[in-house]
Amino acid sequence: MSESEPRNAFVVVLQALFRAIDGPTTWFREKVVEPNQQQYPWYHQKFRRVPTIDQCYTDDAVCIYEANQQYRRDRKVDTEILTILRSRFEDCVMYESPDHVTKCADINRVYQESITNWFTKYGDMGLYHDAQTALSKQKHRMIWERRYGPVGCGKTRKFPQE
């Protein structure tokens, strides 16, 4: 008796039931789903870049919504990059424990610069913020730097009072 032949009537019934249930689903998957499925060579979907909030008209709700969604995606990506850099620095400190100050200096420098850049872009805006708030923060920072120099160097005017 070969392996492909059923041993009894119960096995025959089970195989027929399996084919009755699995046959249509397998056909549907192979003939409908897989030919119409878009293949991405990445683990995540790539979104096209949309216009930023400064390129939207004030009454264009769809453009503003898309700009806010793009801002949220960018913030999530930047936060995840910070998380990866933090874990790399922590791993370096754990691995190079007694002499980690000198051996992990490059990783720490990159991590600290990334923290500063993240805070410059997203920090101090409260819990609920959007692309318009970030644009206003950037504008106010540029005005401050034009009047007083880089943020953190003290409040001394570069130009005399007008």
XYZ file of N, CA, C and O in Angstrom:
648
model
N 0.847 -1.179 0.000
C 0.000 0.000 0.000
C 0.891 1.241 0.000
O 1.774 1.394 0.821
N 0.670 2.150 -0.935
C 1.515 3.337 -1.034
C 0.990 4.442 -0.117
O -0.114 4.369 0.425
N 1.805 5.495 0.010
C 1.471 6.600 0.905
C 0.301 7.434 0.394
O -0.442 7.992 1.173
N 0.149 7.544 -0.934
C -0.885 8.413 -1.489
C -2.286 7.795 -1.412
O -3.267 8.504 -1.483
N -2.383 6.504 -1.254
C -3.692 5.855 -1.172
C -4.262 6.014 0.237
O -3.556 5.842 1.219
N -5.557 6.359 0.334
C -6.165 6.482 1.661
C -6.281 5.109 2.345
O -6.474 4.090 1.700
N -6.182 5.115 3.671
C -6.226 3.869 4.431
C -7.648 3.427 4.740
O -7.910 2.245 4.809
N -8.535 4.410 4.949
C -9.923 4.018 5.245
C -10.878 5.109 4.752
O -10.471 6.137 4.232
N -12.151 4.887 4.960
C -13.178 5.793 4.456
C -13.151 7.141 5.189
O -13.450 8.185 4.593
N -12.782 7.120 6.448
C -12.716 8.361 7.221
C -11.677 9.323 6.641
O -11.921 10.513 6.511
N -10.516 8.815 6.255
C -9.467 9.630 5.656
C -9.935 10.164 4.305
O -9.665 11.313 3.950
N -10.649 9.364 3.548
C -11.184 9.810 2.252
C -12.143 10.975 2.460
O -12.109 11.978 1.727
N -13.019 10.890 3.443
C -13.982 11.961 3.723
C -13.250 13.228 4.160
O -13.580 14.335 3.727
N -12.258 13.077 5.019
C -11.495 14.247 5.465
C -10.754 14.922 4.310
O -10.714 16.155 4.221
N -10.162 14.132 3.414
C -9.473 14.718 2.266
C -10.451 15.437 1.346
O -10.152 16.518 0.817
N -11.618 14.888 1.139
C -12.631 15.540 0.299
C -13.112 16.837 0.948
O -13.293 17.859 0.254
N -13.309 16.820 2.262
C -13.731 18.024 2.977
C -12.637 19.104 2.904
O -12.927 20.283 2.678
N -11.390 18.679 3.056
C -10.275 19.627 2.963
C -10.210 20.261 1.576
O -10.041 21.470 1.444
N -10.365 19.438 0.525
C -10.343 19.972 -0.834
C -11.524 20.902 -1.094
O -11.395 21.880 -1.826
N -12.678 20.609 -0.489
C -13.862 21.455 -0.687
C -13.681 22.825 -0.040
O -14.148 23.841 -0.571
N -12.984 22.866 1.084
C -12.775 24.148 1.769
C -11.542 24.864 1.224
O -11.567 26.063 0.951
N -10.463 24.121 1.037
C -9.204 24.732 0.638
C -9.145 25.059 -0.852
O -8.468 26.013 -1.244
N -9.840 24.341 -1.661
C -9.784 24.539 -3.116
C -10.197 25.932 -3.550
O -9.430 26.613 -4.245
N -11.388 26.418 -3.171
C -11.793 27.768 -3.595
C -10.890 28.869 -3.032
O -10.574 29.838 -3.730
N -10.444 28.718 -1.777
C -9.588 29.764 -1.208
C -8.225 29.791 -1.886
O -7.672 30.862 -2.143
N -7.681 28.615 -2.192
C -6.399 28.564 -2.896
C -6.536 29.135 -4.299
O -5.679 29.903 -4.761
N -7.623 28.788 -4.994
C -7.859 29.321 -6.339
C -7.972 30.846 -6.287
O -7.383 31.549 -7.116
N -8.766 31.366 -5.330
C -8.954 32.810 -5.211
C -7.626 33.508 -4.938
O -7.317 34.546 -5.523
N -6.811 32.955 -4.057
C -5.511 33.555 -3.733
C -4.591 33.567 -4.952
O -3.953 34.572 -5.244
N -4.517 32.428 -5.681
C -3.597 32.329 -6.813
C -4.070 33.108 -8.031
O -3.259 33.669 -8.763
N -5.381 33.155 -8.282
C -5.904 33.772 -9.508
C -6.313 35.237 -9.342
O -6.314 35.973 -10.328
N -6.674 35.648 -8.125
C -7.179 37.010 -7.951
C -6.229 37.868 -7.109
O -5.830 38.951 -7.527
N -5.872 37.392 -5.934
C -5.108 38.226 -5.001
C -3.682 38.448 -5.481
O -3.217 39.582 -5.594
N -2.937 37.388 -5.745
C -1.523 37.516 -6.094
C -1.274 38.280 -7.397
O -0.347 39.082 -7.454
N -2.077 38.097 -8.461
C -1.822 38.916 -9.663
C -2.089 40.407 -9.454
O -1.465 41.247 -10.097
N -3.018 40.754 -8.558
C -3.359 42.160 -8.337
C -2.586 42.791 -7.183
O -2.791 43.963 -6.877
N -1.717 42.043 -6.553
C -0.986 42.546 -5.407
C 0.239 43.334 -5.855
O 0.965 42.899 -6.744
N 0.439 44.510 -5.244
C 1.623 45.310 -5.553
C 2.776 44.797 -4.707
O 2.645 44.629 -3.508
N 3.891 44.560 -5.344
C 5.065 44.069 -4.632
C 5.968 45.235 -4.280
O 6.334 46.023 -5.152
N 6.295 45.341 -3.011
C 7.214 46.371 -2.544
C 8.526 45.693 -2.168
O 8.536 44.724 -1.440
N 9.662 46.203 -2.644
C 10.938 45.609 -2.256
C 11.373 46.028 -0.856
O 12.433 45.674 -0.421
N 10.537 46.810 -0.134
C 10.861 47.238 1.216
C 9.872 46.593 2.170
O 8.867 46.026 1.779
N 10.150 46.719 3.445
C 9.247 46.171 4.454
C 8.064 47.081 4.712
O 7.088 46.679 5.316
N 8.145 48.304 4.283
C 7.058 49.241 4.486
C 6.710 49.898 3.160
O 7.497 49.893 2.227
N 5.531 50.453 3.116
C 5.081 51.120 1.902
C 5.782 52.468 1.783
O 5.936 53.192 2.755
N 6.214 52.812 0.584
C 6.832 54.110 0.351
C 5.740 55.088 -0.072
O 5.031 54.858 -1.036
N 5.621 56.172 0.669
C 4.669 57.212 0.341
C 5.381 58.292 -0.462
O 6.528 58.625 -0.183
N 4.695 58.831 -1.455
C 5.273 59.932 -2.204
C 5.245 61.170 -1.316
O 4.397 61.313 -0.450
N 6.199 62.056 -1.530
C 6.239 63.287 -0.745
C 5.124 64.215 -1.225
O 4.884 64.349 -2.422
N 4.425 64.806 -0.296
C 3.340 65.723 -0.632
C 3.835 67.148 -0.378
O 4.869 67.356 0.256
N 3.114 68.140 -0.879
C 3.526 69.520 -0.624
C 3.564 69.815 0.877
O 2.742 69.311 1.648
N 4.521 70.633 1.283
C 4.604 71.007 2.688
C 3.540 72.051 3.007
O 2.888 72.588 2.103
N 3.385 72.355 4.291
C 2.306 73.239 4.720
C 2.477 74.653 4.153
O 1.488 75.330 3.901
N 3.715 75.068 3.892
C 3.920 76.416 3.352
C 3.582 76.503 1.868
O 3.474 77.599 1.318
N 3.387 75.370 1.208
C 3.007 75.363 -0.206
C 1.503 75.224 -0.392
O 1.023 75.238 -1.517
N 0.753 75.060 0.704
C -0.703 74.888 0.624
C -1.412 76.235 0.723
O -0.956 77.134 1.437
N -2.530 76.352 0.003
C -3.389 77.514 0.183
C -4.107 77.402 1.513
O -4.318 76.305 2.036
N -4.513 78.536 2.065
C -5.121 78.516 3.403
C -6.482 77.831 3.412
O -6.915 77.336 4.453
N -7.166 77.782 2.288
C -8.486 77.160 2.247
C -8.458 75.756 1.636
O -9.506 75.161 1.415
N -7.281 75.216 1.376
C -7.148 73.887 0.778
C -7.024 72.838 1.894
O -5.929 72.509 2.344
N -8.165 72.321 2.335
C -8.192 71.404 3.478
C -7.485 70.089 3.172
O -6.822 69.515 4.049
N -7.584 69.606 1.944
C -6.955 68.338 1.582
C -5.437 68.466 1.606
O -4.734 67.604 2.143
N -4.932 69.544 1.074
C -3.483 69.769 1.071
C -2.956 69.912 2.499
O -1.906 69.349 2.848
N -3.679 70.628 3.349
C -3.270 70.794 4.747
C -3.291 69.456 5.472
O -2.377 69.139 6.237
N -4.318 68.651 5.214
C -4.394 67.327 5.832
C -3.215 66.449 5.399
O -2.577 65.793 6.232
N -2.911 66.436 4.111
C -1.788 65.644 3.619
C -0.463 66.133 4.187
O 0.408 65.330 4.527
N -0.303 67.454 4.315
C 0.926 67.996 4.894
C 1.055 67.585 6.360
O 2.160 67.250 6.819
N -0.049 67.584 7.082
C -0.010 67.143 8.480
C 0.320 65.657 8.580
O 1.070 65.249 9.475
N -0.230 64.848 7.689
C 0.086 63.422 7.711
C 1.552 63.181 7.367
O 2.203 62.322 7.969
N 2.084 63.933 6.410
C 3.501 63.828 6.062
C 4.365 64.234 7.251
O 5.371 63.592 7.549
N 3.954 65.288 7.948
C 4.687 65.744 9.128
C 4.697 64.650 10.199
O 5.725 64.399 10.823
N 3.558 64.006 10.420
C 3.490 62.919 11.414
C 4.392 61.757 11.029
O 5.075 61.185 11.878
N 4.388 61.375 9.750
C 5.264 60.284 9.309
C 6.731 60.651 9.503
O 7.519 59.835 9.991
N 7.088 61.883 9.132
C 8.474 62.320 9.309
C 8.866 62.308 10.781
O 9.981 61.918 11.133
N 7.955 62.723 11.645
C 8.250 62.738 13.084
C 8.447 61.316 13.601
O 9.351 61.063 14.403
N 7.618 60.390 13.168
C 7.781 58.998 13.583
C 9.111 58.425 13.104
O 9.788 57.714 13.850
N 9.491 58.743 11.874
C 10.770 58.253 11.347
C 11.930 58.841 12.140
O 12.857 58.120 12.537
N 11.890 60.153 12.391
C 12.970 60.784 13.151
C 13.053 60.240 14.575
O 14.149 60.037 15.107
N 11.909 59.977 15.181
C 11.896 59.399 16.532
C 12.469 57.995 16.515
O 13.219 57.610 17.425
N 12.144 57.223 15.499
C 12.682 55.864 15.404
C 14.192 55.883 15.169
O 14.911 55.043 15.709
N 14.676 56.833 14.390
C 16.121 56.968 14.194
C 16.802 57.269 15.525
O 17.850 56.707 15.846
N 16.188 58.160 16.321
C 16.736 58.440 17.648
C 16.766 57.196 18.524
O 17.738 56.960 19.257
N 15.715 56.391 18.446
C 15.662 55.163 19.240
C 16.783 54.211 18.837
O 17.431 53.600 19.695
N 17.018 54.088 17.553
C 18.087 53.200 17.071
C 19.450 53.717 17.520
O 20.299 52.949 17.989
N 19.676 55.033 17.401
C 20.952 55.593 17.835
C 21.158 55.422 19.339
O 22.269 55.135 19.791
N 20.077 55.591 20.096
C 20.170 55.405 21.542
C 20.537 53.965 21.884
O 21.405 53.711 22.733
N 19.901 53.018 21.212
C 20.210 51.610 21.501
C 21.636 51.263 21.075
O 22.316 50.493 21.758
N 22.121 51.859 19.989
C 23.515 51.629 19.588
C 24.479 52.173 20.635
O 25.476 51.531 20.969
N 24.195 53.364 21.144
C 25.058 53.937 22.171
C 25.021 53.094 23.447
O 26.061 52.831 24.059
N 23.836 52.660 23.855
C 23.733 51.832 25.062
C 24.448 50.503 24.881
O 25.100 50.015 25.811
N 24.334 49.914 23.701
C 25.056 48.665 23.438
C 26.562 48.884 23.495
O 27.299 48.045 24.023
N 27.030 49.997 22.948
C 28.466 50.293 22.979
C 28.933 50.475 24.422
O 29.996 49.977 24.799
N 28.151 51.171 25.232
C 28.527 51.375 26.629
C 28.569 50.043 27.372
O 29.491 49.787 28.155
N 27.604 49.184 27.110
C 27.583 47.884 27.786
C 28.750 47.012 27.323
O 29.342 46.297 28.134
N 29.093 47.070 26.068
C 30.149 46.218 25.528
C 31.533 46.728 25.925
O 32.422 45.944 26.255
N 31.712 48.039 25.891
C 33.011 48.645 26.194
C 33.008 49.245 27.593
O 33.562 50.319 27.827
N 32.444 48.570 28.560
C 32.130 49.107 29.867
C 33.239 49.880 30.578
O 33.026 51.015 30.932
N 34.423 49.352 30.831
C 35.363 50.176 31.608
C 35.876 51.391 30.836
O 36.088 52.453 31.418
N 36.066 51.262 29.535
C 36.665 52.335 28.745
C 35.684 52.874 27.709
O 36.060 53.187 26.583
N 34.414 52.997 28.095
C 33.398 53.383 27.111
C 33.441 54.861 26.757
O 32.940 55.261 25.716
N 34.050 55.694 27.580
C 34.069 57.134 27.303
C 34.851 57.431 26.030
O 34.423 58.224 25.194
N 35.987 56.770 25.854
C 36.790 57.045 24.666
C 36.345 56.222 23.469
O 36.354 56.715 22.343
N 35.937 54.972 23.706
C 35.596 54.093 22.583
C 34.218 54.394 21.998
O 33.964 54.085 20.838
N 33.341 54.947 22.787
C 31.982 55.243 22.306
C 31.785 56.738 22.046
O 30.647 57.191 21.921
N 32.852 57.496 21.959
C 32.742 58.951 21.805
C 32.080 59.335 20.478
O 31.252 60.252 20.444
N 32.417 58.650 19.399
C 31.822 58.985 18.094
C 30.322 58.718 18.081
O 29.542 59.537 17.593
N 29.933 57.571 18.615
C 28.509 57.233 18.652
C 27.759 58.218 19.537
O 26.664 58.671 19.199
N 28.366 58.580 20.671
C 27.731 59.532 21.582
C 27.600 60.900 20.925
O 26.574 61.578 21.079
N 28.602 61.349 20.179
C 28.545 62.646 19.499
C 27.407 62.673 18.480
O 26.618 63.614 18.433
N 27.296 61.604 17.671
C 26.224 61.527 16.674
C 24.863 61.499 17.357
O 23.912 62.170 16.930
N 24.766 60.746 18.454
C 23.501 60.651 19.193
C 23.123 62.005 19.784
O 21.961 62.430 19.689
N 24.077 62.724 20.384
C 23.782 64.031 20.977
C 23.401 65.053 19.904
O 22.489 65.864 20.113
N 24.049 65.032 18.751
C 23.663 65.922 17.655
C 22.244 65.619 17.171
O 21.468 66.529 16.880
N 21.916 64.331 17.104
C 20.575 63.950 16.663
C 19.520 64.380 17.663
O 18.434 64.817 17.274
N 19.831 64.277 18.947
C 18.895 64.746 19.977
C 18.672 66.250 19.823
O 17.530 66.730 19.872
N 19.756 66.990 19.632
C 19.644 68.443 19.472
C 18.814 68.792 18.243
O 17.926 69.660 18.303
N 19.064 68.125 17.137
C 18.307 68.404 15.908
C 16.842 68.034 16.076
O 15.955 68.757 15.605
N 16.563 66.903 16.747
C 15.171 66.503 16.963
C 14.474 67.529 17.823
O 13.345 67.920 17.544
N 15.142 67.961 18.895
C 14.512 68.947 19.788
C 14.330 70.279 19.084
O 13.336 70.977 19.313
N 15.270 70.659 18.223
C 15.129 71.903 17.471
C 13.891 71.860 16.581
O 13.174 72.849 16.448
N 13.618 70.703 16.020
C 12.495 70.591 15.087
C 11.162 70.311 15.789
O 10.144 70.903 15.439
N 11.155 69.416 16.791
C 9.895 68.961 17.376
C 9.685 69.343 18.836
O 8.596 69.177 19.366
N 10.704 69.821 19.525
C 10.597 70.061 20.957
C 9.807 71.306 21.307
O 9.641 72.224 20.510
N 9.306 71.359 22.546
C 8.590 72.516 23.101
C 7.372 72.942 22.294
O 7.096 74.129 22.175
N 6.638 72.001 21.730
C 5.436 72.373 20.994
C 4.176 71.809 21.633
O 3.097 71.948 21.091
N 4.304 71.135 22.746
C 3.135 70.596 23.402
C 2.754 69.240 22.845
O 3.403 68.687 21.950
N 1.667 68.709 23.388
C 1.252 67.356 23.027
C 0.601 67.306 21.645
O 0.896 66.425 20.847
N -0.276 68.237 21.371
C -0.993 68.235 20.097
C -0.438 69.345 19.204
O -0.701 70.518 19.434
N 0.335 68.974 18.228
C 0.865 69.955 17.295
C 0.810 69.379 15.890
O 0.655 68.179 15.712
N 0.928 70.269 14.926
C 0.841 69.855 13.532
C 1.898 70.587 12.722
O 2.791 71.229 13.279
N 1.795 70.478 11.436
C 2.788 71.073 10.550
C 2.771 72.596 10.642
O 3.828 73.237 10.531
N 1.614 73.188 10.867
C 1.523 74.639 10.990
C 2.265 75.123 12.227
O 2.993 76.121 12.189
N 2.152 74.410 13.335
C 2.863 74.768 14.564
C 4.368 74.652 14.356
O 5.138 75.503 14.811
N 4.800 73.590 13.678
C 6.232 73.401 13.418
C 6.764 74.510 12.512
O 7.887 74.997 12.718
N 5.982 74.911 11.513
C 6.405 75.995 10.629
C 6.523 77.304 11.401
O 7.484 78.055 11.214
N 5.575 77.567 12.306
C 5.640 78.781 13.118
C 6.857 78.758 14.033
O 7.524 79.777 14.214
N 7.156 77.586 14.605
C 8.331 77.472 15.461
C 9.604 77.748 14.664
O 10.500 78.457 15.129
N 9.688 77.198 13.467
C 10.860 77.420 12.626
C 10.995 78.906 12.262
O 12.093 79.474 12.315
N 9.883 79.546 11.938
C 9.905 80.968 11.588
C 10.369 81.809 12.777
O 11.226 82.684 12.637
N 9.844 81.522 13.966
C 10.222 82.287 15.148
C 11.695 82.076 15.504
O 12.374 83.016 15.929
N 12.185 80.856 15.300
C 13.594 80.585 15.572
C 14.487 81.358 14.598
O 15.522 81.895 14.988
N 14.095 81.407 13.323
C 14.892 82.142 12.339
C 14.914 83.636 12.664
O 15.949 84.298 12.538
N 13.792 84.188 13.107
C 13.752 85.606 13.486
C 14.650 85.844 14.691
O 15.403 86.820 14.740
N 14.590 84.952 15.677
C 15.440 85.082 16.865
C 16.920 85.060 16.469
O 17.699 85.875 16.940
N 17.298 84.109 15.620
C 18.704 84.000 15.230
C 19.157 85.203 14.410
O 20.320 85.589 14.469
N 18.263 85.795 13.655
C 18.623 86.981 12.904
C 18.877 88.158 13.843
O 19.777 88.958 13.636
N 18.079 88.252 14.923
C 18.235 89.371 15.850
C 19.350 89.154 16.869
O 20.085 90.068 17.201
N 19.446 87.938 17.426
C 20.322 87.709 18.572
C 21.447 86.712 18.320
O 22.247 86.462 19.211
N 21.508 86.066 17.186
C 22.511 85.035 16.958
C 21.949 83.670 17.314
O 20.765 83.521 17.593
N 22.780 82.645 17.303
C 22.298 81.292 17.579
C 21.632 81.176 18.940
O 22.046 81.829 19.906
N 20.612 80.352 19.020
C 19.899 80.146 20.271
C 20.857 79.525 21.272
O 21.581 78.589 20.971
N 20.853 80.079 22.499
C 21.702 79.557 23.549
C 22.955 80.360 23.780
O 23.733 80.072 24.675
N 23.192 81.407 22.980
C 24.417 82.207 23.154
C 24.153 83.454 23.982
O 25.029 84.297 24.131
N 22.975 83.603 24.518
C 22.654 84.790 25.309
C 21.810 85.754 24.512
O 21.744 85.702 23.285
N 21.166 86.681 25.237
C 20.248 87.602 24.574
C 20.918 88.964 24.416
O 20.656 89.891 25.157
N 21.836 89.065 23.488
C 22.454 90.347 23.162
C 22.154 90.646 21.706
O 22.401 89.829 20.826
N 21.612 91.815 21.477
C 21.210 92.163 20.121
C 22.410 92.331 19.219
O 23.415 92.930 19.589
N 22.290 91.792 17.999
C 23.359 91.934 17.004
C 23.352 93.341 16.417
O 24.388 93.879 16.059
N 22.161 93.940 16.310
C 22.024 95.259 15.717
C 21.480 96.220 16.767
O 20.746 95.810 17.666
N 21.793 97.495 16.661
C 21.240 98.453 17.630
C 19.735 98.557 17.517
O 19.151 98.246 16.474
N 19.125 98.965 18.614
C 17.668 99.095 18.683
C 17.215 100.109 17.648
O 17.790 101.173 17.504
N 16.175 99.803 16.923
C 15.688 100.680 15.854
C 14.629 101.608 16.351
O 13.905 101.406 17.212
